PDB file of C-alpha atoms in Angstrom:
ATOM      1  CA  MET A   1    -108.690  18.141  51.077  1.00 98.00           C
ATOM      2  CA  ARG A   2    -105.185  19.473  50.097  1.00 98.00           C
ATOM      3  CA  ALA A   3    -104.760  19.648  46.438  1.00 98.00           C
ATOM      4  CA  VAL A   4    -102.846  21.223  43.621  1.00 98.00           C
ATOM      5  CA  TRP A   5    -104.639  22.661  40.595  1.00 98.00           C
ATOM      6  CA  TYR A   6    -104.538  25.191  37.797  1.00 98.00           C
ATOM      7  CA  GLU A   7    -107.339  27.273  35.955  1.00 98.00           C
ATOM      8  CA  ARG A   8    -105.299  28.391  32.895  1.00 98.00           C
ATOM      9  CA  ASN A   9    -102.394  26.959  30.896  1.00 98.00           C
ATOM     10  CA  GLY A  10     -98.853  28.326  31.552  1.00 98.00           C
ATOM     11  CA  PRO A  11     -95.612  27.957  33.270  1.00 97.00           C
ATOM     12  CA  ALA A  12     -95.788  25.851  36.622  1.00 98.00           C
ATOM     13  CA  ARG A  13     -94.806  28.648  38.794  1.00 97.00           C
ATOM     14  CA  GLU A  14     -97.313  30.904  37.468  1.00 98.00           C
ATOM     15  CA  VAL A  15    -100.384  28.609  37.217  1.00 98.00           C
ATOM     16  CA  LEU A  16    -100.062  25.953  39.719  1.00 98.00           C
ATOM     17  CA  THR A  17    -101.978  26.505  43.124  1.00 98.00           C
ATOM     18  CA  VAL A  18    -101.850  24.535  46.476  1.00 98.00           C
ATOM     19  CA  GLY A  19    -104.703  24.856  48.554  1.00 98.00           C
ATOM     20  CA  GLU A  20    -107.838  23.271  49.925  1.00 98.00           C
ATOM     21  CA  MET A  21    -110.843  21.905  48.029  1.00 97.00           C
ATOM     22  CA  ALA A  22    -113.845  19.748  48.751  1.00 97.00           C
ATOM     23  CA  THR A  23    -113.106  16.066  49.191  1.00 98.00           C
ATOM     24  CA  PRO A  24    -114.733  14.139  46.250  1.00 98.00           C
ATOM     25  CA  GLU A  25    -117.491  11.552  46.711  1.00 98.00           C
ATOM     26  CA  PRO A  26    -117.482   8.606  44.571  1.00 98.00           C
ATOM     27  CA  GLY A  27    -120.345   8.341  42.059  1.00 98.00           C
ATOM     28  CA  PRO A  28    -121.935   5.210  40.697  1.00 98.00           C
ATOM     29  CA  GLY A  29    -119.547   2.653  39.577  1.00 98.00           C
ATOM     30  CA  GLU A  30    -116.714   4.673  41.172  1.00 98.00           C
ATOM     31  CA  VAL A  31    -114.226   4.302  44.031  1.00 98.00           C
ATOM     32  CA  ARG A  32    -112.511   7.028  46.041  1.00 98.00           C
ATOM     33  CA  VAL A  33    -108.752   6.636  46.683  1.00 98.00           C
ATOM     34  CA  ARG A  34    -107.002   8.093  49.548  1.00 98.00           C
ATOM     35  CA  LEU A  35    -103.751   8.783  47.721  1.00 98.00           C
ATOM     36  CA  ALA A  36    -100.229   8.408  49.065  1.00 98.00           C
ATOM     37  CA  THR A  37     -98.358   9.111  45.852  1.00 98.00           C
ATOM     38  CA  SER A  38     -98.859  10.957  42.539  1.00 98.00           C
ATOM     39  CA  GLY A  39     -96.693  10.341  39.473  1.00 98.00           C
ATOM     40  CA  VAL A  40     -95.564  13.373  37.440  1.00 98.00           C
ATOM     41  CA  ASN A  41     -95.108  12.438  33.933  1.00 96.00           C
ATOM     42  CA  PRO A  42     -93.939  14.585  30.727  1.00 94.00           C
ATOM     43  CA  SER A  43     -97.558  14.461  29.518  1.00 94.00           C
ATOM     44  CA  ASP A  44     -98.841  16.087  32.704  1.00 97.00           C
ATOM     45  CA  VAL A  45     -96.243  18.696  32.311  1.00 96.00           C
ATOM     46  CA  LYS A  46     -97.241  19.467  28.621  1.00 94.00           C
ATOM     47  CA  ALA A  47    -100.938  19.433  29.203  1.00 96.00           C
ATOM     48  CA  ARG A  48    -100.405  21.918  32.246  1.00 97.00           C
ATOM     49  CA  GLU A  49     -98.428  24.261  29.877  1.00 95.00           C
ATOM     50  CA  GLY A  50    -100.766  23.885  26.862  1.00 94.00           C
ATOM     51  CA  ARG A  51     -98.406  22.320  24.452  1.00 88.00           C
ATOM     52  CA  THR A  52    -100.579  19.158  23.722  1.00 85.00           C
ATOM     53  CA  ARG A  53    -104.109  19.919  24.870  1.00 87.00           C
ATOM     54  CA  LYS A  54    -105.674  23.166  26.211  1.00 94.00           C
ATOM     55  CA  ILE A  55    -107.310  23.314  29.521  1.00 96.00           C
ATOM     56  CA  ALA A  56    -110.990  21.928  29.194  1.00 96.00           C
ATOM     57  CA  PHE A  57    -112.338  22.487  32.539  1.00 97.00           C
ATOM     58  CA  PRO A  58    -112.496  25.674  34.852  1.00 98.00           C
ATOM     59  CA  ARG A  59    -110.134  23.909  37.270  1.00 98.00           C
ATOM     60  CA  VAL A  60    -107.835  20.999  36.721  1.00 98.00           C
ATOM     61  CA  ILE A  61    -105.957  18.910  39.258  1.00 98.00           C
ATOM     62  CA  PRO A  62    -103.231  17.332  37.245  1.00 98.00           C
ATOM     63  CA  HIS A  63    -101.676  13.912  36.966  1.00 98.00           C
ATOM     64  CA  SER A  64    -103.019  10.443  35.880  1.00 97.00           C
ATOM     65  CA  ASP A  65    -100.855   8.117  38.057  1.00 98.00           C
ATOM     66  CA  GLY A  66    -100.996   7.567  41.627  1.00 98.00           C
ATOM     67  CA  ALA A  67    -101.208   4.987  44.447  1.00 98.00           C
ATOM     68  CA  GLY A  68    -103.154   4.702  47.661  1.00 98.00           C
ATOM     69  CA  VAL A  69    -105.983   2.894  49.320  1.00 98.00           C
ATOM     70  CA  ILE A  70    -109.751   2.760  48.497  1.00 98.00           C
ATOM     71  CA  ASP A  71    -111.760   4.330  51.352  1.00 98.00           C
ATOM     72  CA  ALA A  72    -115.145   4.605  49.849  1.00 98.00           C
ATOM     73  CA  VAL A  73    -117.065   3.241  46.973  1.00 98.00           C
ATOM     74  CA  GLY A  74    -120.081   4.402  44.739  1.00 98.00           C
ATOM     75  CA  ALA A  75    -123.332   2.607  44.037  1.00 98.00           C
ATOM     76  CA  GLY A  76    -122.530  -0.772  42.021  1.00 98.00           C
ATOM     77  CA  VAL A  77    -119.021  -1.287  43.455  1.00 98.00           C
ATOM     78  CA  PRO A  78    -118.511  -4.059  45.837  1.00 98.00           C
ATOM     79  CA  GLU A  79    -117.913  -2.700  49.351  1.00 97.00           C
ATOM     80  CA  ALA A  80    -115.175  -5.362  49.642  1.00 98.00           C
ATOM     81  CA  ARG A  81    -113.036  -3.008  47.725  1.00 98.00           C
ATOM     82  CA  ILE A  82    -112.716  -0.568  50.743  1.00 98.00           C
ATOM     83  CA  GLY A  83    -109.255  -0.960  52.186  1.00 98.00           C
ATOM     84  CA  GLU A  84    -107.590  -2.252  48.881  1.00 98.00           C
ATOM     85  CA  ARG A  85    -104.215  -0.897  47.833  1.00 98.00           C
ATOM     86  CA  VAL A  86    -104.447   0.384  44.336  1.00 98.00           C
ATOM     87  CA  TRP A  87    -102.576   2.233  41.544  1.00 98.00           C
ATOM     88  CA  THR A  88    -104.476   4.272  39.047  1.00 98.00           C
ATOM     89  CA  TRP A  89    -104.364   4.924  35.265  1.00 98.00           C
ATOM     90  CA  ASN A  90    -105.971   7.764  33.137  1.00 97.00           C
ATOM     91  CA  ALA A  91    -107.146   9.596  36.279  1.00 98.00           C
ATOM     92  CA  GLN A  92    -106.930  12.973  34.676  1.00 97.00           C
ATOM     93  CA  TRP A  93    -107.531  12.000  30.991  1.00 97.00           C
ATOM     94  CA  LYS A  94    -110.665  13.718  29.828  1.00 96.00           C
ATOM     95  CA  ARG A  95    -111.467  14.325  33.368  1.00 96.00           C
ATOM     96  CA  ALA A  96    -111.001  17.481  35.524  1.00 97.00           C
ATOM     97  CA  PHE A  97    -109.481  16.060  38.598  1.00 98.00           C
ATOM     98  CA  GLY A  98    -106.487  13.789  38.790  1.00 98.00           C
ATOM     99  CA  THR A  99    -104.077  12.407  41.362  1.00 98.00           C
ATOM    100  CA  CYS A 100    -102.164  15.525  42.633  1.00 98.00           C
ATOM    101  CA  ALA A 101    -104.294  15.756  45.775  1.00 98.00           C
ATOM    102  CA  GLU A 102    -105.021  13.748  48.992  1.00 98.00           C
ATOM    103  CA  TRP A 103    -108.103  11.992  47.339  1.00 98.00           C
ATOM    104  CA  VAL A 104    -109.334  11.126  43.893  1.00 98.00           C
ATOM    105  CA  ALA A 105    -112.586   9.476  42.908  1.00 98.00           C
ATOM    106  CA  LEU A 106    -112.600   7.701  39.629  1.00 98.00           C
ATOM    107  CA  PRO A 107    -114.237   4.557  37.838  1.00 98.00           C
ATOM    108  CA  SER A 108    -113.493   1.362  39.676  1.00 98.00           C
ATOM    109  CA  ALA A 109    -111.610  -0.184  36.726  1.00 98.00           C
ATOM    110  CA  MET A 110    -109.092   2.588  36.898  1.00 98.00           C
ATOM    111  CA  ALA A 111    -107.942   1.537  40.296  1.00 98.00           C
ATOM    112  CA  VAL A 112    -105.980  -1.618  40.032  1.00 98.00           C
ATOM    113  CA  PRO A 113    -104.947  -3.852  42.916  1.00 98.00           C
ATOM    114  CA  LEU A 114    -101.333  -3.157  44.089  1.00 98.00           C
ATOM    115  CA  PRO A 115     -99.517  -5.935  45.527  1.00 97.00           C
ATOM    116  CA  ALA A 116     -98.511  -5.767  49.148  1.00 96.00           C
ATOM    117  CA  ASP A 117     -94.805  -6.045  48.349  1.00 96.00           C
ATOM    118  CA  VAL A 118     -94.777  -3.050  45.796  1.00 97.00           C
ATOM    119  CA  SER A 119     -94.432   0.389  47.282  1.00 98.00           C
ATOM    120  CA  VAL A 120     -96.733   3.129  46.706  1.00 98.00           C
ATOM    121  CA  GLU A 121     -93.936   5.205  45.218  1.00 98.00           C
ATOM    122  CA  ALA A 122     -93.575   2.309  42.420  1.00 98.00           C
ATOM    123  CA  GLY A 123     -97.265   2.380  42.238  1.00 98.00           C
ATOM    124  CA  ALA A 124     -97.316   5.785  41.040  1.00 98.00           C
ATOM    125  CA  CYS A 125     -95.148   4.755  37.960  1.00 97.00           C
ATOM    126  CA  LEU A 126     -97.316   2.068  36.768  1.00 98.00           C
ATOM    127  CA  GLY A 127    -100.052   4.042  35.022  1.00 97.00           C
ATOM    128  CA  ILE A 128     -98.214   5.855  32.071  1.00 97.00           C
ATOM    129  CA  PRO A 129     -94.486   4.609  32.269  1.00 97.00           C
ATOM    130  CA  VAL A 130     -94.908   0.885  32.895  1.00 98.00           C
ATOM    131  CA  MET A 131     -98.218   0.562  30.812  1.00 98.00           C
ATOM    132  CA  THR A 132     -96.850   2.371  27.889  1.00 98.00           C
ATOM    133  CA  ALA A 133     -93.722   0.039  28.049  1.00 98.00           C
ATOM    134  CA  ALA A 134     -95.971  -2.961  28.350  1.00 98.00           C
ATOM    135  CA  HIS A 135     -98.076  -1.818  25.235  1.00 98.00           C
ATOM    136  CA  VAL A 136     -95.070  -0.997  22.941  1.00 98.00           C
ATOM    137  CA  ILE A 137     -93.311  -4.199  23.748  1.00 97.00           C
ATOM    138  CA  ALA A 138     -96.393  -6.141  22.852  1.00 97.00           C
ATOM    139  CA  THR A 139     -96.894  -4.152  19.728  1.00 97.00           C
ATOM    140  CA  ALA A 140     -93.280  -4.750  18.717  1.00 97.00           C
ATOM    141  CA  GLN A 141     -93.978  -8.597  19.211  1.00 95.00           C
ATOM    142  CA  ALA A 142     -90.872  -8.868  21.220  1.00 95.00           C
ATOM    143  CA  ASP A 143     -89.747 -12.336  21.735  1.00 95.00           C
ATOM    144  CA  VAL A 144     -86.551 -14.672  21.900  1.00 95.00           C
ATOM    145  CA  ALA A 145     -86.140 -14.224  18.223  1.00 94.00           C
ATOM    146  CA  SER A 146     -86.180 -10.374  18.368  1.00 97.00           C
ATOM    147  CA  THR A 147     -83.540  -7.700  18.466  1.00 98.00           C
ATOM    148  CA  LEU A 148     -84.834  -4.388  19.520  1.00 98.00           C
ATOM    149  CA  LEU A 149     -83.343  -0.888  19.552  1.00 98.00           C
ATOM    150  CA  ILE A 150     -84.847   1.089  22.450  1.00 98.00           C
ATOM    151  CA  SER A 151     -84.160   4.777  22.256  1.00 97.00           C
ATOM    152  CA  GLY A 152     -83.439   6.697  25.351  1.00 94.00           C
ATOM    153  CA  GLY A 153     -82.694   3.761  27.607  1.00 94.00           C
ATOM    154  CA  ALA A 154     -82.501   5.856  30.894  1.00 92.00           C
ATOM    155  CA  GLY A 155     -85.966   7.395  30.334  1.00 92.00           C
ATOM    156  CA  ALA A 156     -88.877   6.371  32.492  1.00 93.00           C
ATOM    157  CA  VAL A 157     -90.717   4.379  29.824  1.00 96.00           C
ATOM    158  CA  SER A 158     -87.574   2.946  28.144  1.00 96.00           C
ATOM    159  CA  HIS A 159     -86.137   1.769  31.412  1.00 97.00           C
ATOM    160  CA  TYR A 160     -89.290  -0.437  31.851  1.00 97.00           C
ATOM    161  CA  ALA A 161     -89.491  -1.392  28.268  1.00 98.00           C
ATOM    162  CA  ILE A 162     -85.798  -2.778  28.330  1.00 98.00           C
ATOM    163  CA  GLN A 163     -87.004  -4.975  31.418  1.00 98.00           C
ATOM    164  CA  LEU A 164     -90.104  -6.228  29.876  1.00 98.00           C
ATOM    165  CA  ALA A 165     -88.285  -7.024  26.662  1.00 98.00           C
ATOM    166  CA  LYS A 166     -85.661  -8.939  28.409  1.00 98.00           C
ATOM    167  CA  MET A 167     -88.405 -10.784  30.246  1.00 97.00           C
ATOM    168  CA  ARG A 168     -89.675 -12.083  26.888  1.00 96.00           C
ATOM    169  CA  GLY A 169     -86.083 -13.047  25.809  1.00 97.00           C
ATOM    170  CA  ALA A 170     -85.376 -10.414  23.269  1.00 98.00           C
ATOM    171  CA  VAL A 171     -81.898  -8.886  22.620  1.00 98.00           C
ATOM    172  CA  VAL A 172     -81.941  -5.226  23.720  1.00 98.00           C
ATOM    173  CA  ILE A 173     -79.785  -2.409  22.057  1.00 98.00           C
ATOM    174  CA  THR A 174     -80.513   0.995  23.622  1.00 98.00           C
ATOM    175  CA  THR A 175     -79.288   4.639  23.104  1.00 97.00           C
ATOM    176  CA  VAL A 176     -78.187   6.968  25.926  1.00 96.00           C
ATOM    177  CA  SER A 177     -76.592  10.468  26.283  1.00 93.00           C
ATOM    178  CA  SER A 178     -73.976   9.970  29.016  1.00 94.00           C
ATOM    179  CA  PRO A 179     -72.105   7.406  31.066  1.00 95.00           C
ATOM    180  CA  GLU A 180     -74.430   7.796  33.857  1.00 93.00           C
ATOM    181  CA  LYS A 181     -77.450   7.100  31.772  1.00 95.00           C
ATOM    182  CA  ALA A 182     -75.599   4.081  30.374  1.00 96.00           C
ATOM    183  CA  THR A 183     -75.302   2.710  33.804  1.00 96.00           C
ATOM    184  CA  LEU A 184     -79.030   2.987  34.375  1.00 95.00           C
ATOM    185  CA  ALA A 185     -79.699   1.296  31.044  1.00 96.00           C
ATOM    186  CA  ARG A 186     -77.379  -1.547  31.840  1.00 96.00           C
ATOM    187  CA  ALA A 187     -79.027  -1.886  35.292  1.00 95.00           C
ATOM    188  CA  ALA A 188     -82.351  -2.394  33.498  1.00 96.00           C
ATOM    189  CA  GLY A 189     -80.808  -5.282  31.463  1.00 97.00           C
ATOM    190  CA  ALA A 190     -79.974  -3.762  28.084  1.00 98.00           C
ATOM    191  CA  ASP A 191     -77.445  -6.075  26.137  1.00 98.00           C
ATOM    192  CA  HIS A 192     -75.720  -3.319  24.372  1.00 98.00           C
ATOM    193  CA  VAL A 193     -75.630   0.456  25.157  1.00 98.00           C
ATOM    194  CA  ILE A 194     -74.699   3.130  22.585  1.00 98.00           C
ATOM    195  CA  ASP A 195     -73.829   6.637  23.590  1.00 97.00           C
ATOM    196  CA  TYR A 196     -75.219   8.487  20.721  1.00 95.00           C
ATOM    197  CA  ARG A 197     -73.176  11.695  21.597  1.00 94.00           C
ATOM    198  CA  ARG A 198     -69.944   9.636  21.102  1.00 95.00           C
ATOM    199  CA  GLU A 199     -70.666   6.941  18.774  1.00 96.00           C
ATOM    200  CA  ASP A 200     -72.378   6.421  15.261  1.00 96.00           C
ATOM    201  CA  VAL A 201     -75.601   4.762  16.328  1.00 97.00           C
ATOM    202  CA  GLY A 202     -76.145   3.301  12.638  1.00 96.00           C
ATOM    203  CA  ALA A 203     -72.668   1.888  12.466  1.00 97.00           C
ATOM    204  CA  ARG A 204     -72.849   0.357  16.090  1.00 97.00           C
ATOM    205  CA  VAL A 205     -76.201  -1.231  15.402  1.00 98.00           C
ATOM    206  CA  LYS A 206     -74.994  -2.760  12.057  1.00 97.00           C
ATOM    207  CA  GLU A 207     -71.953  -3.996  14.001  1.00 97.00           C
ATOM    208  CA  LEU A 208     -74.007  -5.624  16.678  1.00 98.00           C
ATOM    209  CA  THR A 209     -76.444  -7.190  14.278  1.00 98.00           C
ATOM    210  CA  GLU A 210     -73.829  -8.350  11.752  1.00 96.00           C
ATOM    211  CA  GLY A 211     -75.376  -6.071   9.117  1.00 97.00           C
ATOM    212  CA  ALA A 212     -78.752  -7.237   9.412  1.00 97.00           C
ATOM    213  CA  GLY A 213     -80.335  -4.332  11.418  1.00 98.00           C
ATOM    214  CA  VAL A 214     -82.838  -4.622  14.307  1.00 98.00           C
ATOM    215  CA  ASP A 215     -86.300  -6.257  13.941  1.00 98.00           C
ATOM    216  CA  ALA A 216     -88.045  -3.291  15.714  1.00 98.00           C
ATOM    217  CA  VAL A 217     -87.268   0.270  17.150  1.00 98.00           C
ATOM    218  CA  ILE A 218     -89.029   1.635  20.184  1.00 98.00           C
ATOM    219  CA  GLU A 219     -89.096   5.165  19.690  1.00 96.00           C
ATOM    220  CA  LEU A 220     -89.761   8.117  22.252  1.00 94.00           C
ATOM    221  CA  ASP A 221     -89.150  10.979  19.932  1.00 93.00           C
ATOM    222  CA  ILE A 222     -89.859  10.319  16.190  1.00 94.00           C
ATOM    223  CA  ALA A 223     -89.295  13.977  15.245  1.00 91.00           C
ATOM    224  CA  ALA A 224     -85.701  13.879  16.617  1.00 90.00           C
ATOM    225  CA  ASN A 225     -84.860  10.375  15.425  1.00 93.00           C
ATOM    226  CA  ALA A 226     -86.719   9.602  12.189  1.00 93.00           C
ATOM    227  CA  ALA A 227     -83.455  10.220  10.202  1.00 93.00           C
ATOM    228  CA  LEU A 228     -81.686   7.507  12.014  1.00 94.00           C
ATOM    229  CA  LEU A 229     -84.024   4.806  11.141  1.00 97.00           C
ATOM    230  CA  PRO A 230     -82.650   3.786   7.612  1.00 97.00           C
ATOM    231  CA  GLY A 231     -79.382   3.104   9.334  1.00 96.00           C
ATOM    232  CA  VAL A 232     -80.683   0.654  11.918  1.00 97.00           C
ATOM    233  CA  LEU A 233     -83.873  -1.291  10.667  1.00 98.00           C
ATOM    234  CA  ARG A 234     -83.799  -4.396   8.733  1.00 98.00           C
ATOM    235  CA  PRO A 235     -86.239  -4.705   5.705  1.00 98.00           C
ATOM    236  CA  ARG A 236     -89.960  -5.334   6.931  1.00 97.00           C
ATOM    237  CA  GLY A 237     -88.930  -4.088  10.292  1.00 97.00           C
ATOM    238  CA  LYS A 238     -91.148  -2.131  12.609  1.00 98.00           C
ATOM    239  CA  VAL A 239     -91.020   1.314  14.368  1.00 98.00           C
ATOM    240  CA  VAL A 240     -93.261   1.623  17.420  1.00 98.00           C
ATOM    241  CA  VAL A 241     -93.575   5.344  18.259  1.00 97.00           C
ATOM    242  CA  TYR A 242     -94.900   6.491  21.797  1.00 95.00           C
ATOM    243  CA  GLY A 243     -93.779  10.023  21.689  1.00 91.00           C
ATOM    244  CA  THR A 244     -92.498  13.181  19.737  1.00 88.00           C
ATOM    245  CA  GLY A 245     -90.688  16.110  20.750  1.00 83.00           C
ATOM    246  CA  ALA A 246     -92.121  18.280  17.978  1.00 81.00           C
ATOM    247  CA  MET A 247     -95.576  18.584  16.507  1.00 81.00           C
ATOM    248  CA  ASP A 248     -94.155  17.855  12.815  1.00 82.00           C
ATOM    249  CA  GLY A 249     -91.329  16.290  11.425  1.00 82.00           C
ATOM    250  CA  GLY A 250     -89.752  14.499   8.458  1.00 85.00           C
ATOM    251  CA  VAL A 251     -90.032  10.788   8.094  1.00 87.00           C
ATOM    252  CA  PRO A 252     -87.721   8.893   5.285  1.00 93.00           C
ATOM    253  CA  LEU A 253     -90.823   7.719   3.449  1.00 92.00           C
ATOM    254  CA  TYR A 254     -89.091   6.146   0.402  1.00 95.00           C
ATOM    255  CA  PHE A 255     -87.124   3.938   2.637  1.00 95.00           C
ATOM    256  CA  PHE A 256     -90.324   2.875   4.474  1.00 95.00           C
ATOM    257  CA  LEU A 257     -91.879   2.170   1.193  1.00 97.00           C
ATOM    258  CA  ALA A 258     -89.008   0.280  -0.376  1.00 97.00           C
ATOM    259  CA  ASN A 259     -88.226  -1.707   2.643  1.00 96.00           C
ATOM    260  CA  GLN A 260     -91.977  -2.322   3.713  1.00 97.00           C
ATOM    261  CA  ILE A 261     -91.494  -0.730   7.045  1.00 97.00           C
ATOM    262  CA  THR A 262     -94.315  -0.777   9.413  1.00 97.00           C
ATOM    263  CA  LEU A 263     -94.814   2.593  11.256  1.00 96.00           C
ATOM    264  CA  GLN A 264     -96.984   2.075  14.388  1.00 96.00           C
ATOM    265  CA  PHE A 265     -98.013   4.808  16.705  1.00 96.00           C
ATOM    266  CA  VAL A 266     -99.428   4.015  20.077  1.00 95.00           C
ATOM    267  CA  PHE A 267    -101.138   6.275  22.662  1.00 96.00           C
ATOM    268  CA  VAL A 268    -101.486   5.019  26.057  1.00 96.00           C
ATOM    269  CA  TYR A 269    -104.457   7.047  27.041  1.00 96.00           C
ATOM    270  CA  GLU A 270    -106.500   5.662  24.155  1.00 97.00           C
ATOM    271  CA  LEU A 271    -105.784   1.928  24.288  1.00 97.00           C
ATOM    272  CA  THR A 272    -108.648  -0.443  23.313  1.00 97.00           C
ATOM    273  CA  ALA A 273    -110.182  -2.603  26.094  1.00 96.00           C
ATOM    274  CA  GLN A 274    -108.413  -5.583  24.665  1.00 97.00           C
ATOM    275  CA  GLU A 275    -105.032  -3.653  24.515  1.00 97.00           C
ATOM    276  CA  ARG A 276    -105.435  -2.355  28.084  1.00 97.00           C
ATOM    277  CA  ALA A 277    -106.306  -5.751  29.264  1.00 97.00           C
ATOM    278  CA  THR A 278    -103.138  -7.228  27.612  1.00 97.00           C
ATOM    279  CA  ALA A 279    -100.956  -4.420  29.196  1.00 97.00           C
ATOM    280  CA  LEU A 280    -102.517  -4.931  32.579  1.00 98.00           C
ATOM    281  CA  ALA A 281    -101.737  -8.725  32.436  1.00 97.00           C
ATOM    282  CA  ILE A 282     -98.203  -8.043  31.363  1.00 97.00           C
ATOM    283  CA  ILE A 283     -97.743  -5.428  34.335  1.00 97.00           C
ATOM    284  CA  ALA A 284     -99.275  -7.918  36.877  1.00 97.00           C
ATOM    285  CA  GLU A 285     -96.909 -10.791  35.678  1.00 96.00           C
ATOM    286  CA  ALA A 286     -93.914  -8.391  35.827  1.00 97.00           C
ATOM    287  CA  LEU A 287     -94.815  -7.225  39.517  1.00 97.00           C
ATOM    288  CA  ALA A 288     -95.573 -10.799  40.566  1.00 95.00           C
ATOM    289  CA  SER A 289     -92.248 -11.913  39.302  1.00 94.00           C
ATOM    290  CA  GLY A 290     -90.452  -9.597  41.783  1.00 93.00           C
ATOM    291  CA  ARG A 291     -87.967  -8.687  38.949  1.00 91.00           C
ATOM    292  CA  LEU A 292     -89.205  -5.162  37.828  1.00 95.00           C
ATOM    293  CA  VAL A 293     -86.825  -2.399  38.844  1.00 94.00           C
ATOM    294  CA  HIS A 294     -88.314   1.106  39.480  1.00 95.00           C
ATOM    295  CA  ASN A 295     -85.979   3.986  38.733  1.00 94.00           C
ATOM    296  CA  ILE A 296     -87.454   6.663  40.873  1.00 95.00           C
ATOM    297  CA  ALA A 297     -85.224   9.622  40.443  1.00 93.00           C
ATOM    298  CA  ALA A 298     -86.922  12.087  42.745  1.00 95.00           C
ATOM    299  CA  THR A 299     -89.589  12.095  45.296  1.00 97.00           C
ATOM    300  CA  MET A 300     -91.060  15.472  46.554  1.00 98.00           C
ATOM    301  CA  PRO A 301     -93.919  16.518  48.983  1.00 98.00           C
ATOM    302  CA  LEU A 302     -97.242  17.792  47.396  1.00 98.00           C
ATOM    303  CA  ALA A 303     -96.461  21.293  48.355  1.00 97.00           C
ATOM    304  CA  ALA A 304     -93.281  20.919  46.035  1.00 98.00           C
ATOM    305  CA  ALA A 305     -95.565  20.192  42.818  1.00 98.00           C
ATOM    306  CA  VAL A 306     -94.042  23.411  41.074  1.00 98.00           C
ATOM    307  CA  ASP A 307     -90.398  21.908  41.608  1.00 97.00           C
ATOM    308  CA  ALA A 308     -91.460  18.510  40.407  1.00 97.00           C
ATOM    309  CA  HIS A 309     -93.116  19.929  37.121  1.00 97.00           C
ATOM    310  CA  GLU A 310     -90.017  22.151  36.470  1.00 97.00           C
ATOM    311  CA  ALA A 311     -87.697  19.125  37.054  1.00 95.00           C
ATOM    312  CA  VAL A 312     -89.707  16.875  34.598  1.00 95.00           C
ATOM    313  CA  GLU A 313     -90.012  19.744  32.104  1.00 91.00           C
ATOM    314  CA  SER A 314     -86.187  20.563  32.183  1.00 88.00           C
ATOM    315  CA  GLY A 315     -85.125  17.113  31.735  1.00 78.00           C
ATOM    316  CA  ARG A 316     -82.749  17.303  34.743  1.00 77.00           C
ATOM    317  CA  VAL A 317     -83.826  13.930  36.128  1.00 83.00           C
ATOM    318  CA  ALA A 318     -83.460  10.397  34.394  1.00 84.00           C
ATOM    319  CA  GLY A 319     -86.416   8.525  35.811  1.00 89.00           C
ATOM    320  CA  ASN A 320     -89.684   8.962  37.431  1.00 95.00           C
ATOM    321  CA  VAL A 321     -90.592  11.875  39.663  1.00 97.00           C
ATOM    322  CA  VAL A 322     -93.209  11.007  42.354  1.00 98.00           C
ATOM    323  CA  LEU A 323     -94.979  13.339  44.763  1.00 98.00           C
ATOM    324  CA  THR A 324     -95.756  12.015  48.362  1.00 98.00           C
ATOM    325  CA  ILE A 325     -98.950  13.048  49.805  1.00 96.00           C
TER     326      ILE A 325
END
């Protein structure tokens, strides 16, 4: 099969190889998926570079997200699954071979039915971006009585989080860094958009909430934005963190203590079975509604994996990057 892999950590242009490998066979409890797409996420890029985890196998095919059709099953898996359109999650988490290839073999539960009216490009965005969004919105307990501040409203996860929060009836405030990104955030349904490069985020949040502050913050980079939290949160509010741009960073601890703020970290790769089931149910409901908008910023062929990694790494694109296979 055609695949992309690396055998050491480093820059994409130095370590990614496009070539031929043996097509995998599904083991017991596994399915084999003939992939049509592979999603490229920031965590994939960081893992390849070696920033968040060092290579743990002699050869790694990157990417956890993808979509395609099951074409073979292992022992214990019903043959009725053959021919099923699916999307994947955690394909390369603690496993050597992910979705950046023509085929992937993985546990049956990690291949989820993809509705017929959802494209394979959108399917490649469900594993990390949408599942993270579903989990953080559930963790924040978003509902009709909630006002949320979702940072980076044009980003892949935040764009979905805005939509899922609005489906629950919450009021959503979001931050962006440009007019173009503001347009994307509004298209997702954000009630209020703050350009943090041109406006005082704390002052605007206090104005929009009549001085009360928000009930919860959905934070993509706690290291960069921790100092903003005292200016936007109400007492007994919650911060749900799903990312950080640095390994360490200061947090306003006395503010958290005095105001009894809940600081909740989430890591989409390590959800409990119940958390995963809840997220999958939220995703299924959102897809069935037909209301979920997918911001696919770029699609590239498998052979352009280096360009795709560099695009994600540089932050040049606002939205999801998908390889077509």
